[in-house]
Amino acid sequence: MSIPKAVSIGLAGNELSKVITGTSDVSAGRTAVATGLGALIGGGAAGSLTVGAAAVGIAAAPITVPLAVAGGAIAFIASLFD
């Protein structure tokens, strides 16, 4: 996991939450959407959304979990300060 990648993923999740909710106002709903999208994008960027053998999931876990968590956390924080 690289910090710049996690930051860009989190900010992308925040921006997508604005499009989905139709507002840039700070709210619990938009924060929840931003956090979920940041984690989803982080998981996808690390390759965890690929459906495959269990060995692939286990091998991707050390990268996937931190990137998904970091992406979600940064999206959460970014959505509170827009």
mmCIF file with all atom_site columns, C-alpha atoms in Angstrom:
data_model
loop_
_atom_site.group_PDB
_atom_site.id
_atom_site.type_symbol
_atom_site.label_atom_id
_atom_site.label_alt_id
_atom_site.label_comp_id
_atom_site.label_asym_id
_atom_site.label_entity_id
_atom_site.label_seq_id
_atom_site.pdbx_PDB_ins_code
_atom_site.Cartn_x
_atom_site.Cartn_y
_atom_site.Cartn_z
_atom_site.occupancy
_atom_site.B_iso_or_equiv
_atom_site.pdbx_formal_charge
_atom_site.auth_seq_id
_atom_site.auth_comp_id
_atom_site.auth_asym_id
_atom_site.auth_atom_id
_atom_site.pdbx_PDB_model_num
ATOM 1  C CA . MET A 1 1  ? 0.000   0.000   0.000  1.00 0.00 ? 1  MET A CA 1
ATOM 2  C CA . SER A 1 2  ? 1.275   3.441   -0.801 1.00 0.00 ? 2  SER A CA 1
ATOM 3  C CA . ILE A 1 3  ? 0.018   6.521   0.995  1.00 0.00 ? 3  ILE A CA 1
ATOM 4  C CA . PRO A 1 4  ? -0.471  8.582   -2.196 1.00 0.00 ? 4  PRO A CA 1
ATOM 5  C CA . LYS A 1 5  ? -2.585  5.774   -3.671 1.00 0.00 ? 5  LYS A CA 1
ATOM 6  C CA . ALA A 1 6  ? -4.706  5.578   -0.503 1.00 0.00 ? 6  ALA A CA 1
ATOM 7  C CA . VAL A 1 7  ? -5.207  9.360   -0.514 1.00 0.00 ? 7  VAL A CA 1
ATOM 8  C CA . SER A 1 8  ? -6.269  9.431   -4.159 1.00 0.00 ? 8  SER A CA 1
ATOM 9  C CA . ILE A 1 9  ? -8.652  6.511   -3.591 1.00 0.00 ? 9  ILE A CA 1
ATOM 10 C CA . GLY A 1 10 ? -10.182 8.216   -0.566 1.00 0.00 ? 10 GLY A CA 1
ATOM 11 C CA . LEU A 1 11 ? -10.640 11.491  -2.413 1.00 0.00 ? 11 LEU A CA 1
ATOM 12 C CA . ALA A 1 12 ? -12.209 9.661   -5.343 1.00 0.00 ? 12 ALA A CA 1
ATOM 13 C CA . GLY A 1 13 ? -14.671 8.019   -2.949 1.00 0.00 ? 13 GLY A CA 1
ATOM 14 C CA . ASN A 1 14 ? -15.526 11.423  -1.519 1.00 0.00 ? 14 ASN A CA 1
ATOM 15 C CA . GLU A 1 15 ? -16.098 12.930  -4.963 1.00 0.00 ? 15 GLU A CA 1
ATOM 16 C CA . LEU A 1 16 ? -18.275 10.008  -6.039 1.00 0.00 ? 16 LEU A CA 1
ATOM 17 C CA . SER A 1 17 ? -20.362 10.398  -2.887 1.00 0.00 ? 17 SER A CA 1
ATOM 18 C CA . LYS A 1 18 ? -21.167 13.952  -3.977 1.00 0.00 ? 18 LYS A CA 1
ATOM 19 C CA . VAL A 1 19 ? -22.396 12.681  -7.339 1.00 0.00 ? 19 VAL A CA 1
ATOM 20 C CA . ILE A 1 20 ? -24.442 9.841   -5.840 1.00 0.00 ? 20 ILE A CA 1
ATOM 21 C CA . THR A 1 21 ? -26.081 11.890  -3.099 1.00 0.00 ? 21 THR A CA 1
ATOM 22 C CA . GLY A 1 22 ? -26.469 14.979  -5.282 1.00 0.00 ? 22 GLY A CA 1
ATOM 23 C CA . THR A 1 23 ? -25.065 17.310  -2.645 1.00 0.00 ? 23 THR A CA 1
ATOM 24 C CA . SER A 1 24 ? -21.736 18.396  -1.269 1.00 0.00 ? 24 SER A CA 1
ATOM 25 C CA . ASP A 1 25 ? -23.199 19.245  2.137  1.00 0.00 ? 25 ASP A CA 1
ATOM 26 C CA . VAL A 1 26 ? -21.709 17.502  5.136  1.00 0.00 ? 26 VAL A CA 1
ATOM 27 C CA . SER A 1 27 ? -24.120 14.848  6.383  1.00 0.00 ? 27 SER A CA 1
ATOM 28 C CA . ALA A 1 28 ? -24.030 11.446  8.012  1.00 0.00 ? 28 ALA A CA 1
ATOM 29 C CA . GLY A 1 29 ? -25.527 9.869   4.883  1.00 0.00 ? 29 GLY A CA 1
ATOM 30 C CA . ARG A 1 30 ? -22.942 11.298  2.521  1.00 0.00 ? 30 ARG A CA 1
ATOM 31 C CA . THR A 1 31 ? -20.162 10.380  4.935  1.00 0.00 ? 31 THR A CA 1
ATOM 32 C CA . ALA A 1 32 ? -21.411 6.785   5.004  1.00 0.00 ? 32 ALA A CA 1
ATOM 33 C CA . VAL A 1 33 ? -21.579 6.694   1.203  1.00 0.00 ? 33 VAL A CA 1
ATOM 34 C CA . ALA A 1 34 ? -18.087 8.203   0.893  1.00 0.00 ? 34 ALA A CA 1
ATOM 35 C CA . THR A 1 35 ? -16.616 5.727   3.373  1.00 0.00 ? 35 THR A CA 1
ATOM 36 C CA . GLY A 1 36 ? -18.191 2.762   1.610  1.00 0.00 ? 36 GLY A CA 1
ATOM 37 C CA . LEU A 1 37 ? -17.073 3.944   -1.802 1.00 0.00 ? 37 LEU A CA 1
ATOM 38 C CA . GLY A 1 38 ? -13.534 4.611   -0.590 1.00 0.00 ? 38 GLY A CA 1
ATOM 39 C CA . ALA A 1 39 ? -13.310 1.093   0.812  1.00 0.00 ? 39 ALA A CA 1
ATOM 40 C CA . LEU A 1 40 ? -14.860 -0.398  -2.332 1.00 0.00 ? 40 LEU A CA 1
ATOM 41 C CA . ILE A 1 41 ? -12.495 1.457   -4.643 1.00 0.00 ? 41 ILE A CA 1
ATOM 42 C CA . GLY A 1 42 ? -9.554  0.541   -2.401 1.00 0.00 ? 42 GLY A CA 1
ATOM 43 C CA . GLY A 1 43 ? -10.527 -3.108  -2.525 1.00 0.00 ? 43 GLY A CA 1
ATOM 44 C CA . GLY A 1 44 ? -10.928 -2.968  -6.281 1.00 0.00 ? 44 GLY A CA 1
ATOM 45 C CA . ALA A 1 45 ? -7.601  -1.230  -6.754 1.00 0.00 ? 45 ALA A CA 1
ATOM 46 C CA . ALA A 1 46 ? -5.892  -3.964  -4.793 1.00 0.00 ? 46 ALA A CA 1
ATOM 47 C CA . GLY A 1 47 ? -7.605  -6.653  -6.832 1.00 0.00 ? 47 GLY A CA 1
ATOM 48 C CA . SER A 1 48 ? -9.859  -8.062  -4.145 1.00 0.00 ? 48 SER A CA 1
ATOM 49 C CA . LEU A 1 49 ? -13.047 -7.877  -6.180 1.00 0.00 ? 49 LEU A CA 1
ATOM 50 C CA . THR A 1 50 ? -11.914 -10.653 -8.474 1.00 0.00 ? 50 THR A CA 1
ATOM 51 C CA . VAL A 1 51 ? -13.926 -13.783 -7.912 1.00 0.00 ? 51 VAL A CA 1
ATOM 52 C CA . GLY A 1 52 ? -11.563 -16.698 -7.881 1.00 0.00 ? 52 GLY A CA 1
ATOM 53 C CA . ALA A 1 53 ? -9.896  -19.354 -5.831 1.00 0.00 ? 53 ALA A CA 1
ATOM 54 C CA . ALA A 1 54 ? -9.482  -18.951 -2.091 1.00 0.00 ? 54 ALA A CA 1
ATOM 55 C CA . ALA A 1 55 ? -5.714  -18.856 -2.542 1.00 0.00 ? 55 ALA A CA 1
ATOM 56 C CA . VAL A 1 56 ? -6.012  -15.647 -4.533 1.00 0.00 ? 56 VAL A CA 1
ATOM 57 C CA . GLY A 1 57 ? -8.006  -14.007 -1.731 1.00 0.00 ? 57 GLY A CA 1
ATOM 58 C CA . ILE A 1 58 ? -5.528  -15.109 0.884  1.00 0.00 ? 58 ILE A CA 1
ATOM 59 C CA . ALA A 1 59 ? -2.571  -13.905 -1.165 1.00 0.00 ? 59 ALA A CA 1
ATOM 60 C CA . ALA A 1 60 ? -4.202  -10.503 -1.745 1.00 0.00 ? 60 ALA A CA 1
ATOM 61 C CA . ALA A 1 61 ? -5.222  -9.974  1.899  1.00 0.00 ? 61 ALA A CA 1
ATOM 62 C CA . PRO A 1 62 ? -2.030  -8.242  3.106  1.00 0.00 ? 62 PRO A CA 1
ATOM 63 C CA . ILE A 1 63 ? -2.432  -5.544  0.444  1.00 0.00 ? 63 ILE A CA 1
ATOM 64 C CA . THR A 1 64 ? -6.215  -5.423  0.064  1.00 0.00 ? 64 THR A CA 1
ATOM 65 C CA . VAL A 1 65 ? -7.241  -4.854  3.664  1.00 0.00 ? 65 VAL A CA 1
ATOM 66 C CA . PRO A 1 66 ? -4.939  -1.890  4.391  1.00 0.00 ? 66 PRO A CA 1
ATOM 67 C CA . LEU A 1 67 ? -5.724  -0.192  1.082  1.00 0.00 ? 67 LEU A CA 1
ATOM 68 C CA . ALA A 1 68 ? -9.478  -0.641  1.500  1.00 0.00 ? 68 ALA A CA 1
ATOM 69 C CA . VAL A 1 69 ? -9.381  0.567   5.099  1.00 0.00 ? 69 VAL A CA 1
ATOM 70 C CA . ALA A 1 70 ? -7.144  3.527   4.290  1.00 0.00 ? 70 ALA A CA 1
ATOM 71 C CA . GLY A 1 71 ? -9.278  4.500   1.291  1.00 0.00 ? 71 GLY A CA 1
ATOM 72 C CA . GLY A 1 72 ? -12.420 4.361   3.412  1.00 0.00 ? 72 GLY A CA 1
ATOM 73 C CA . ALA A 1 73 ? -10.834 6.306   6.264  1.00 0.00 ? 73 ALA A CA 1
ATOM 74 C CA . ILE A 1 74 ? -9.599  9.093   3.997  1.00 0.00 ? 74 ILE A CA 1
ATOM 75 C CA . ALA A 1 75 ? -12.987 9.300   2.255  1.00 0.00 ? 75 ALA A CA 1
ATOM 76 C CA . PHE A 1 76 ? -14.615 9.522   5.695  1.00 0.00 ? 76 PHE A CA 1
ATOM 77 C CA . ILE A 1 77 ? -12.352 12.377  6.771  1.00 0.00 ? 77 ILE A CA 1
ATOM 78 C CA . ALA A 1 78 ? -12.614 14.206  3.432  1.00 0.00 ? 78 ALA A CA 1
ATOM 79 C CA . SER A 1 79 ? -16.413 14.078  3.499  1.00 0.00 ? 79 SER A CA 1
ATOM 80 C CA . LEU A 1 80 ? -16.466 15.860  6.860  1.00 0.00 ? 80 LEU A CA 1
ATOM 81 C CA . PHE A 1 81 ? -14.548 18.890  5.592  1.00 0.00 ? 81 PHE A CA 1
ATOM 82 C CA . ASP A 1 82 ? -16.198 19.703  2.253  1.00 0.00 ? 82 ASP A CA 1
#
